[in-house]
XYZ file of C-alpha atoms in Angstrom:
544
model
C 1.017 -30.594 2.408
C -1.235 -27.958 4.206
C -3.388 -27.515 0.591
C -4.566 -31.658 1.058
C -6.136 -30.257 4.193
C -7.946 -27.634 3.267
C -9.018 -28.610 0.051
C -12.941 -29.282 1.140
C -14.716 -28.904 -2.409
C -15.149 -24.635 -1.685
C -12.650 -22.581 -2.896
C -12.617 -19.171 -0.311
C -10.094 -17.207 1.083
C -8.415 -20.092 3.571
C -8.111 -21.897 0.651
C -6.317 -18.956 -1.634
C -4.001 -18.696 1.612
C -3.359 -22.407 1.914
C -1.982 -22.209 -2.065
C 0.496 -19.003 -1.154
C 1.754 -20.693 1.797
C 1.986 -24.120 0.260
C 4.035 -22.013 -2.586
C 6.591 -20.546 0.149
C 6.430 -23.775 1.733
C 7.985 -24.904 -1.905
C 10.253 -22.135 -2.917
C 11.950 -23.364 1.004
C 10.610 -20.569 3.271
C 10.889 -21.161 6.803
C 7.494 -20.953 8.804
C 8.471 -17.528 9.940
C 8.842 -16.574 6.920
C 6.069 -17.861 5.128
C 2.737 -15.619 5.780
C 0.418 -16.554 3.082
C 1.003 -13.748 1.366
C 2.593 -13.317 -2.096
C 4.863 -10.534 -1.373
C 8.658 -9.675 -2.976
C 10.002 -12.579 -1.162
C 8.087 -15.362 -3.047
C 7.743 -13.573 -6.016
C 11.366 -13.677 -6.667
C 11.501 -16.967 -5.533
C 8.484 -18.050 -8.208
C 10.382 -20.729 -10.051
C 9.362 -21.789 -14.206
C 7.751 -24.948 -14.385
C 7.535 -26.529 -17.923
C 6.469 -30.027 -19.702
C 8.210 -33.588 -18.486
C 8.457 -31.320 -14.917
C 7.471 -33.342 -11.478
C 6.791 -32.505 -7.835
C 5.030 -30.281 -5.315
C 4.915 -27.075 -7.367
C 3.620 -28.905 -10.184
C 1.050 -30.479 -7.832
C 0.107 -26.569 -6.716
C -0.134 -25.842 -10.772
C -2.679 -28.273 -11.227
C -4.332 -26.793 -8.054
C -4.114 -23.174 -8.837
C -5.664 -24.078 -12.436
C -8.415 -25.978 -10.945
C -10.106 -23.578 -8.316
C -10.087 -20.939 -11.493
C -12.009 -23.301 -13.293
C -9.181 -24.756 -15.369
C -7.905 -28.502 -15.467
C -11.388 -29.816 -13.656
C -10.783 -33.391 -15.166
C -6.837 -34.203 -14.492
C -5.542 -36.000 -11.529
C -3.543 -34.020 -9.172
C -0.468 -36.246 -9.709
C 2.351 -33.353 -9.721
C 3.179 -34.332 -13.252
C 3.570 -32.142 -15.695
C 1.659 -33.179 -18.787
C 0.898 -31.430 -22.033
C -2.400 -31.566 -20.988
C -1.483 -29.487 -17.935
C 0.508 -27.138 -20.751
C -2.990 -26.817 -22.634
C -4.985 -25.905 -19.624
C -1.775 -23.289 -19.162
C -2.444 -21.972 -22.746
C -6.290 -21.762 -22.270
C -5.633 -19.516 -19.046
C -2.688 -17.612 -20.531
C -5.725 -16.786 -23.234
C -8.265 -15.959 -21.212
C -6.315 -13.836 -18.882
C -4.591 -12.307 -21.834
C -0.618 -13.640 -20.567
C 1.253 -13.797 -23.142
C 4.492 -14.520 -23.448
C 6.790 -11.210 -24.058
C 5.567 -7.672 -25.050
C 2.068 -6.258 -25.893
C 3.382 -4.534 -28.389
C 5.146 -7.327 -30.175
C 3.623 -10.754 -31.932
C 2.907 -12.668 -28.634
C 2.571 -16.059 -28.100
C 1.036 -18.349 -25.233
C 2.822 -20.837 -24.093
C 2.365 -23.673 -21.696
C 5.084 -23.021 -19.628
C 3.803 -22.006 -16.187
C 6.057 -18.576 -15.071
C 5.360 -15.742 -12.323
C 2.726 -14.921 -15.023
C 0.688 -17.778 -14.644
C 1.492 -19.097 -11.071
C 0.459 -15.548 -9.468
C -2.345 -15.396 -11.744
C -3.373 -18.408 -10.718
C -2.902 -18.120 -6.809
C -3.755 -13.943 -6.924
C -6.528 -11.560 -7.757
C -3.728 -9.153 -9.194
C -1.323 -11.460 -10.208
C 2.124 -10.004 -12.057
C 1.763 -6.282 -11.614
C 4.829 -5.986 -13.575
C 2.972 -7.119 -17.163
C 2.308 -5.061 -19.606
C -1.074 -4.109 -20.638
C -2.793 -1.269 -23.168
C -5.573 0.500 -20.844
C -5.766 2.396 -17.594
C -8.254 4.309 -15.946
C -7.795 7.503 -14.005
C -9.635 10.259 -12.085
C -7.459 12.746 -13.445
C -8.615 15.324 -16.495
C -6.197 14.730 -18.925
C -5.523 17.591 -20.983
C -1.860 18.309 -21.656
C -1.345 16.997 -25.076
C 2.290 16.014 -24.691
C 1.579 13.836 -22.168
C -1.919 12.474 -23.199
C 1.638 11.310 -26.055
C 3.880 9.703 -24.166
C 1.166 7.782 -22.834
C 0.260 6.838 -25.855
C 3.899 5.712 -26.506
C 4.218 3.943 -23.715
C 2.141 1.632 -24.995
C -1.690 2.333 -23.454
C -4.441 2.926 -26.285
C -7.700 2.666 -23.984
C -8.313 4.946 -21.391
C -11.238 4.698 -18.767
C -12.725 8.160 -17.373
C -15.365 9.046 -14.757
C -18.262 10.280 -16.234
C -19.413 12.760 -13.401
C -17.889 13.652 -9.858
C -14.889 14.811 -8.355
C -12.587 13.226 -6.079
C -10.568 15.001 -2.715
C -11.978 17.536 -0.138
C -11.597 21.092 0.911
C -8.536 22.859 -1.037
C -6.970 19.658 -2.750
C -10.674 18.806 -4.389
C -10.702 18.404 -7.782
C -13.072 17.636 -11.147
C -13.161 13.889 -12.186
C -15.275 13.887 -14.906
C -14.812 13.474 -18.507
C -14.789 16.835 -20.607
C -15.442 16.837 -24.389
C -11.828 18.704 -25.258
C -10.344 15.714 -23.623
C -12.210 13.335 -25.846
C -10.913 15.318 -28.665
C -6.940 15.533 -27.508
C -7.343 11.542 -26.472
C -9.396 10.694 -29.802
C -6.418 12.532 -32.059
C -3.271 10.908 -29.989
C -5.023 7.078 -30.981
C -7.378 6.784 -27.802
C -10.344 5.294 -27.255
C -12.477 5.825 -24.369
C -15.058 3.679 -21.414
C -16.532 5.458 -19.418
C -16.936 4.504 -15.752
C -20.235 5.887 -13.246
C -19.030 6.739 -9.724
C -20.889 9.317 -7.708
C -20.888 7.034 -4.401
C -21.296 3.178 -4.139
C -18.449 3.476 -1.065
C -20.896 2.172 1.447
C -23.497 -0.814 1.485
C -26.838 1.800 2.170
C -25.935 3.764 -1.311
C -27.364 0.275 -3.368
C -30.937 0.758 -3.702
C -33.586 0.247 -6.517
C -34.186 4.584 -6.533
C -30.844 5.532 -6.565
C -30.190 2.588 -9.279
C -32.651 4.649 -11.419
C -31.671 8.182 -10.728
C -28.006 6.633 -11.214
C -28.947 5.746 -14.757
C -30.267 8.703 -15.861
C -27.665 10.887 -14.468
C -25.393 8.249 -16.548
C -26.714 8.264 -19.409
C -27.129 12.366 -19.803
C -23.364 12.759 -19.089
C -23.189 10.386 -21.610
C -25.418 11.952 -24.418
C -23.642 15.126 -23.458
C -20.332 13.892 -24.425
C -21.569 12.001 -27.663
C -21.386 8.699 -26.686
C -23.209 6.220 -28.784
C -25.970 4.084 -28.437
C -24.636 0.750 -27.085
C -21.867 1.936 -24.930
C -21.132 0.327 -21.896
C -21.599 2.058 -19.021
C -19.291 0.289 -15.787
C -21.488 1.598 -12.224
C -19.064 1.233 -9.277
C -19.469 -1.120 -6.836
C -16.531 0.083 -4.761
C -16.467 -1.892 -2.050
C -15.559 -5.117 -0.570
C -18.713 -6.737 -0.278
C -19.680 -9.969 1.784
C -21.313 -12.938 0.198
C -25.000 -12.761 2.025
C -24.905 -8.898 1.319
C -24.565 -8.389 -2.404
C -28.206 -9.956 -3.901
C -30.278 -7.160 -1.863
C -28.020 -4.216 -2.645
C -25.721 -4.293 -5.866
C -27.843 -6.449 -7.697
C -31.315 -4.992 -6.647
C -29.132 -1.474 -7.507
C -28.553 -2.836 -11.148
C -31.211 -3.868 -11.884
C -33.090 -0.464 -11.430
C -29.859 0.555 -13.703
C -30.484 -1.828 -16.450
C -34.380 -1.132 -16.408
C -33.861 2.421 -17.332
C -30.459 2.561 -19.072
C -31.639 0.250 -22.053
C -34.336 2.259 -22.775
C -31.708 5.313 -22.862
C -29.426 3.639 -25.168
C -26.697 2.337 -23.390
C -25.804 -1.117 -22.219
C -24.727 -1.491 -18.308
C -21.744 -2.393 -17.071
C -20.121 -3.586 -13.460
C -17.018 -2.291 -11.715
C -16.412 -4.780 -8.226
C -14.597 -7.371 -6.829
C -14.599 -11.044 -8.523
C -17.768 -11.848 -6.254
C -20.228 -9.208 -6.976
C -19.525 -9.359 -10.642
C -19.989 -12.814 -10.502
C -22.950 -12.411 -8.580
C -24.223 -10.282 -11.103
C -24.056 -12.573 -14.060
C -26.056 -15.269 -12.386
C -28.248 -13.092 -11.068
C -28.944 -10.858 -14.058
C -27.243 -12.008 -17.144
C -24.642 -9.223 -16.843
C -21.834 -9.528 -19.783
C -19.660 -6.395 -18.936
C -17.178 -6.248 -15.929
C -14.448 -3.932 -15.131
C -13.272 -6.281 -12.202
C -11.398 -4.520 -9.369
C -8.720 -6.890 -8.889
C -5.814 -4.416 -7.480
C -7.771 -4.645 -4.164
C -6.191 -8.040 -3.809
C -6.982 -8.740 0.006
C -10.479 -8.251 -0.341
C -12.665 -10.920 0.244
C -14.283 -10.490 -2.853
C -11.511 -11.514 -4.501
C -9.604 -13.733 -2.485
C -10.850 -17.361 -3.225
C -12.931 -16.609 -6.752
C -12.287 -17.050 -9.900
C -11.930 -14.385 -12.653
C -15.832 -14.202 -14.406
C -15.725 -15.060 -17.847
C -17.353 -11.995 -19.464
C -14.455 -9.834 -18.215
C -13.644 -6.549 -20.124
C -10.851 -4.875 -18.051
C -9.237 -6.557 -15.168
C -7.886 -2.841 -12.601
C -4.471 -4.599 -11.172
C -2.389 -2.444 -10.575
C -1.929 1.576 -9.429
C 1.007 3.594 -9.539
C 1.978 7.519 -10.701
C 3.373 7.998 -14.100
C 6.459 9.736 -15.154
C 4.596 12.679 -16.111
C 2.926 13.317 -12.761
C -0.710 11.371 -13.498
C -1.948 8.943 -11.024
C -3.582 5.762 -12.977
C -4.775 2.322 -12.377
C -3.091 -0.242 -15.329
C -5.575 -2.192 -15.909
C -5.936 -5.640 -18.644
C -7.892 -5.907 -21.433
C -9.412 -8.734 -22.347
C -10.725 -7.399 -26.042
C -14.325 -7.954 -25.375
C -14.736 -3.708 -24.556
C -12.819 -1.685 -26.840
C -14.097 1.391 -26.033
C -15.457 4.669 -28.425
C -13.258 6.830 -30.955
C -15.769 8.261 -32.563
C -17.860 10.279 -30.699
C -21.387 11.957 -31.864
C -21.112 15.548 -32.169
C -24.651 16.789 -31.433
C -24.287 15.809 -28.010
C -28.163 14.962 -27.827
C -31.049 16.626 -27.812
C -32.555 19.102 -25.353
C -36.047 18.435 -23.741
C -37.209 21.843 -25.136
C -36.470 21.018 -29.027
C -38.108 17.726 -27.733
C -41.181 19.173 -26.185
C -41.863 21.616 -29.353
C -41.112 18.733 -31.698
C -43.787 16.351 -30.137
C -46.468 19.210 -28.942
C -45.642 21.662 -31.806
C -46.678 25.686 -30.941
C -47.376 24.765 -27.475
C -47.747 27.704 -24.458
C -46.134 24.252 -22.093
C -42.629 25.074 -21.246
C -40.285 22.615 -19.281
C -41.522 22.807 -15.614
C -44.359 24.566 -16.325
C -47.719 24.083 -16.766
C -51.245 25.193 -18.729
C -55.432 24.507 -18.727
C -57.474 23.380 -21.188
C -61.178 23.239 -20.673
C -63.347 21.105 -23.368
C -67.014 21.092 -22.140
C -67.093 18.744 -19.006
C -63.547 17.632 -19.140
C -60.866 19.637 -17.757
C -57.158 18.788 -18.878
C -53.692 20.028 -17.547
C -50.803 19.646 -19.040
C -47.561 19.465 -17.361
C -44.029 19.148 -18.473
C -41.308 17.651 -16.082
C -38.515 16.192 -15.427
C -40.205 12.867 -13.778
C -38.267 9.690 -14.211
C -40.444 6.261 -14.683
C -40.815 3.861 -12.053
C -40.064 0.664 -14.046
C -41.604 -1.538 -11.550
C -44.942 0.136 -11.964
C -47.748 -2.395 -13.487
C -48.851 0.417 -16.015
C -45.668 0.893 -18.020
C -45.584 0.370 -21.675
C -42.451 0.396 -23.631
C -42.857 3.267 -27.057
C -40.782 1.467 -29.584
C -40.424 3.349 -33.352
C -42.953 5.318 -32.563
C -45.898 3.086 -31.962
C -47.372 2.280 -28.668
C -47.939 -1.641 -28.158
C -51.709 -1.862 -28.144
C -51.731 -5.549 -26.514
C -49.377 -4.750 -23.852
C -51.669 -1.444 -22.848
C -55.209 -3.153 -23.741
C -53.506 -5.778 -21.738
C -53.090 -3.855 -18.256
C -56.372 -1.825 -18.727
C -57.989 -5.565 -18.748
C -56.098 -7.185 -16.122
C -55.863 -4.079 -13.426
C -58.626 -2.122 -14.584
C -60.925 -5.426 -15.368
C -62.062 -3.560 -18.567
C -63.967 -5.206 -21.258
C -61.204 -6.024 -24.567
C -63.430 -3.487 -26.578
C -62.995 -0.877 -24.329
C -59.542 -1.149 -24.196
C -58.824 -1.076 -27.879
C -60.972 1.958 -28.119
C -59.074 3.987 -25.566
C -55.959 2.398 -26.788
C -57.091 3.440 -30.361
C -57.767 6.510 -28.441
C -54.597 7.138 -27.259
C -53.151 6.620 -30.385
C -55.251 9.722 -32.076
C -53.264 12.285 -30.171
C -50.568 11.595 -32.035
C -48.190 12.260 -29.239
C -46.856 8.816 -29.534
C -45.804 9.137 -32.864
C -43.551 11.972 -32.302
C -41.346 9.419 -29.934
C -38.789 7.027 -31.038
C -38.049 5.759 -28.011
C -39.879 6.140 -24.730
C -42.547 4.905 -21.761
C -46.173 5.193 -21.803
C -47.712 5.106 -18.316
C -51.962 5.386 -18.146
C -53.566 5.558 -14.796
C -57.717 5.919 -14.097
C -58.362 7.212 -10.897
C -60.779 6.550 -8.505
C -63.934 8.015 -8.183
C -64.342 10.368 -5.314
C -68.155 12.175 -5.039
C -69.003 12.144 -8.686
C -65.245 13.289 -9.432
C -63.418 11.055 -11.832
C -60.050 11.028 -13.168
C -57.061 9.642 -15.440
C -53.433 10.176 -16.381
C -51.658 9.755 -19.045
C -47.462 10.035 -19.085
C -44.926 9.646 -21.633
C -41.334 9.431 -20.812
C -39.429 10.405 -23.787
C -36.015 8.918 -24.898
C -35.702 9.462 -28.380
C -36.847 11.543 -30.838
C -36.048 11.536 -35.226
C -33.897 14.216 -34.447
C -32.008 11.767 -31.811
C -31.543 11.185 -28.187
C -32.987 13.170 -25.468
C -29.304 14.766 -23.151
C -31.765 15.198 -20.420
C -34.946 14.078 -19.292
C -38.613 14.746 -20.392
C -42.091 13.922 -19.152
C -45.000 15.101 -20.914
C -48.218 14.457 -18.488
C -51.861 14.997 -18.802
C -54.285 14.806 -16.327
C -58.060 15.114 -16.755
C -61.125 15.460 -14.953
C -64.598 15.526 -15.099
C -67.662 15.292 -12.642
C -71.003 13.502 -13.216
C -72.941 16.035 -12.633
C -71.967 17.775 -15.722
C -73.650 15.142 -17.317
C -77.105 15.159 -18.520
C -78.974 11.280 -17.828
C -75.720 10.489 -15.908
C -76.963 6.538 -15.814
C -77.676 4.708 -12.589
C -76.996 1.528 -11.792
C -77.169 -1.021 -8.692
C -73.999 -0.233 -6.569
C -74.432 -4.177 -5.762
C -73.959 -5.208 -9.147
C -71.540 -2.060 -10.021
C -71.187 -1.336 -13.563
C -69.068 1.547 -11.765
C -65.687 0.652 -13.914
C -67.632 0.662 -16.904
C -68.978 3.711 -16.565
C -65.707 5.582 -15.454
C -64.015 3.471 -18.853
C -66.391 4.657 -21.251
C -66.610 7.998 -20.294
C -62.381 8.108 -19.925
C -62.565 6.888 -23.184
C -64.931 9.590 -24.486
C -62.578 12.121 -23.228
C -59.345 10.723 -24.697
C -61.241 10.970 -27.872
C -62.554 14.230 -27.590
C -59.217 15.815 -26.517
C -57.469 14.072 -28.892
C -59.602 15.655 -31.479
C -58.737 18.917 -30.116
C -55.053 18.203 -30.266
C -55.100 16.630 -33.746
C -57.305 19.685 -34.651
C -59.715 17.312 -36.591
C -62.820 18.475 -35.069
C -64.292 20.783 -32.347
C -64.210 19.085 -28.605
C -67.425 19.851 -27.710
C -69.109 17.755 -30.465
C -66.861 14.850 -30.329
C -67.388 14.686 -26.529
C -71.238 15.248 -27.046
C -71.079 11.942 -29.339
C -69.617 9.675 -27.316
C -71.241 11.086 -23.837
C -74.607 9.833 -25.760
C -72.858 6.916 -27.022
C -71.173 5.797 -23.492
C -74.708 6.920 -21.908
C -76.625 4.425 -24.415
C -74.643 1.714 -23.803
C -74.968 1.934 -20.233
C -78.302 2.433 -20.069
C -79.178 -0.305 -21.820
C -76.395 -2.816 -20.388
C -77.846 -2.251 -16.542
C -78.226 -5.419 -14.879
């Protein structure tokens, strides 16, 4: 038999070939016939194979179960044993194959059918089954047949949730729309929603356009009133090689996950067998949508399904009313949202008066504050955070995590642990942090440039009491201040710089003494005053 030849230890496309033309070789094909692929021909020639059953095509069984991670202790004897039926069952299971309708009370069996054999041997396998989800690019709006979709049998629908598909005159909206949430929702629906705004070509995977991907996700999300801990499936649509997929798709979701989770939703994969395989090693992925109606790809051809599947896309085909879909499995693990959150999240303006109060700082816009030698402005953006920056902190229920923050300012800044729970105690004062639920922290001290010194301080918000931001918000402030409006600025030997010192205490005098301001607990000259004498003390007496 051709399989015994090719069957090295790897299982890859030759081999997935070898098993379809070792099955036509079977069912009696001649060699011109037989082309490795599992067309009409040798799917109506797919014979049933049960218990007490001997032979080649029982030999293939044990083969097809094996490379899909099945039957990896039997011998490959070509009989058919009841532990051959159990492996059959587990498959059957895990595939979700059972034996007569969907809609009725199903059964898995042992018996190995078209099911199993060209689920076994194919990516797609019987793309006559029956199944209860698609997915579709196509706004679906007309009640009556959002209905007979419904009676057909589907109850889990997968939507786009930005984009459009087609060009020129025949181009047309793909995204999900809340009155189709409410006509899908009141026929029995419940909805995934899928991110595809590119992701055709290897160049779109990158670590920026995994984080701009998220947020853009997660907004049309919010929008639409998904909940927190929705799974989000990005597309990888695209039939990637083996060597190719750790430095694109994976570095892509990874920027994904860094900034989804702190948005509220859980990421998800669409791709071929591989890449979602890929991405479970890799990253501890749990969610695929695995494109397995692309059946030649190589992604597909010669893997085995990944365990954490959620919908397995095998089949496309335009419905009696009209609608292009893709039928797609489901394996139970994803079963979707029905009840959607009405508020549809909350702006960054209510956000930005919530956490500033009576503020003159609008949204892109920006204002001066001057309190004796320090000079603050105040900006509001639309900034994302760089999640592989060393100075992000994570704002959890509104506190900011002192250790992680006193942390960076004493392993980048080499700050003294005093100095960094004052500034960090600081920090905290403004009371800006406590106004987010959810969020990043991000606290940079410049350089000093001719007497000039300087520091940042950003917070990405995510979540507020009221709920979820729909849209993003950055609230930075950047100060400044020059020695020389300092009175007994202190000098020190630039051999044996106390230089980050000096620029720590007096950052730290003027997080205090704006802080004061913002609180409104005291007047900003006399706080700064204090601890200008107090930093000045210290330093003068700590010279070496």
């Amino acid at each position: 038999m051709l399989i015994l030849k090719i069957m090295d230890g790897i299982y890859q496309r030759d081999t997935n070939e070898a098993l379809i033309y070792t099955l036509q070789a079977i069912e009696g094909m001649s060699p011109s016939e037989a082309n490795g692929y599992y067309g009409n021909q040798t799917i109506a020639l797919t014979p049933t194979v049960k218990v007490g059953e001997h032979g080649n095509i029982v030999k293939l069984i044990q083969y097809g179960l094996y490379v899909n991670n099945y039957y990896q202790s039997g011998a490959f004897d070509g009989y058919f044993s009841t532990t051959v039926a159990n492996e059959i069952v587990a498959f059957r299971k895990f595939m979700i194959l059972p034996d007569g309708s969907l809609s009725s009370a199903s059964t898995y069996s042992g018996v190995a059918d078209l099911l199993v054999i060209k689920g076994l041997l194919t990516s797609n396998g019987d793309t006559g089954r029956d199944s209860n989800t698609f997915d579709c690019a196509t706004q679906l709006t007309d009640t009556s047949m959002i209905q007979r979709l419904y009676q057909a049998g589907f109850s889990i629908v997968g939507r786009y949730l930005t984009g459009s598909v087609g060009t020129g005159s025949a181009k047309k909206a793909k995204n999900l729309t809340s009155d189709e949430i409410s006509k899908l929702t009141a026929a029995g629906f419940s909805i995934f929603p899928i991110y595809e705004d590119g992701g055709y070509e290897v160049s779109y995977f990158t670590e920026s356009q995994g984080t701009k991907d998220a947020y853009l996700a997660a907004y049309a999300a919010r929008a639409l009133g998904f909940p927190d801990g929705t799974v989000i499936y990005f597309a990888a649509d695209l039939d990637l090689q083996d060597g190719d997929i750790e430095g694109t798709v994976i570095a892509y979701l990874q920027a994904v996950r860094a900034s989804l989770t702190d948005l509220g939703y859980k990421t998800g994969l669409y791709g071929t067998r591989n890449v979602c395989l890929h991405a479970a090693e890799s990253m501890g992925i749990s969610n695929f949508f695995v494109a397995n109606m692309s059946y030649g790809w190589s992604g597909n051809l010669g893997f085995p399904m990944p365990k954490n599947w959620c919908f397995d896309q095998f089949v496309e085909y335009t419905t009696g009313s009209g609608v292009d879909i893709d039928q797609d499995a489901s394996s139970g693990r994803d079963s979707g949202t029905k009840k959607f959150e009405s508020t549809g999240g909350v702006t960054a303006d209510e956000a930005l008066k919530y956490i500033l109060g009576n503020t003159n700082l609008q949204i892109g816009g920006k204002y001066v504050q001057t309190f004796g030698p320090f000079k603050a402005t105040w900006l509001a953006t639309d900034e994302v955070a760089d999640k592989s920056s060393s100075n992000i902190v994570t704002i959890s229920n509104n506190e900011l995590p002192e250790a992680d923050l006193t942390a960076i300012l004493e392993t980048k800044y080499k700050l003294p642990d005093w100095i960094g729970h004052l500034i960090v105690d600081g920090i905290g004062k403004w009371g800006i942090s406590e106004k987010i639920k959810k969020g990043n922290f991000e606290l940079e001290i410049g350089d000093s440039k001719d007497g000039e010194f300087s520091f940042k301080l950003k917070y990405y918000v995510y979540q507020v009491e009221k709920g979820s931001l729909s849209e993003t918000l950055t609230i930075e402030i950047d100060v400044t201040f020059n020695k020389s409006d300092f009175d007994n600025w202190p000098t020190y030997d630039p051999a044996e710089s106390l230089e980050i010192t000096v620029r720590a205490m007096f950052v730290m005098a003027a997080i205090i003494a704006i802080g004061a301001v913002v609180t409104g607990s005291s007047p900003a000259t006399g706080v700064a005053a204090a601890f200008v004498a107090l930093a000045t003390n210290f330093l003068t007496n700590n010279k070496v």
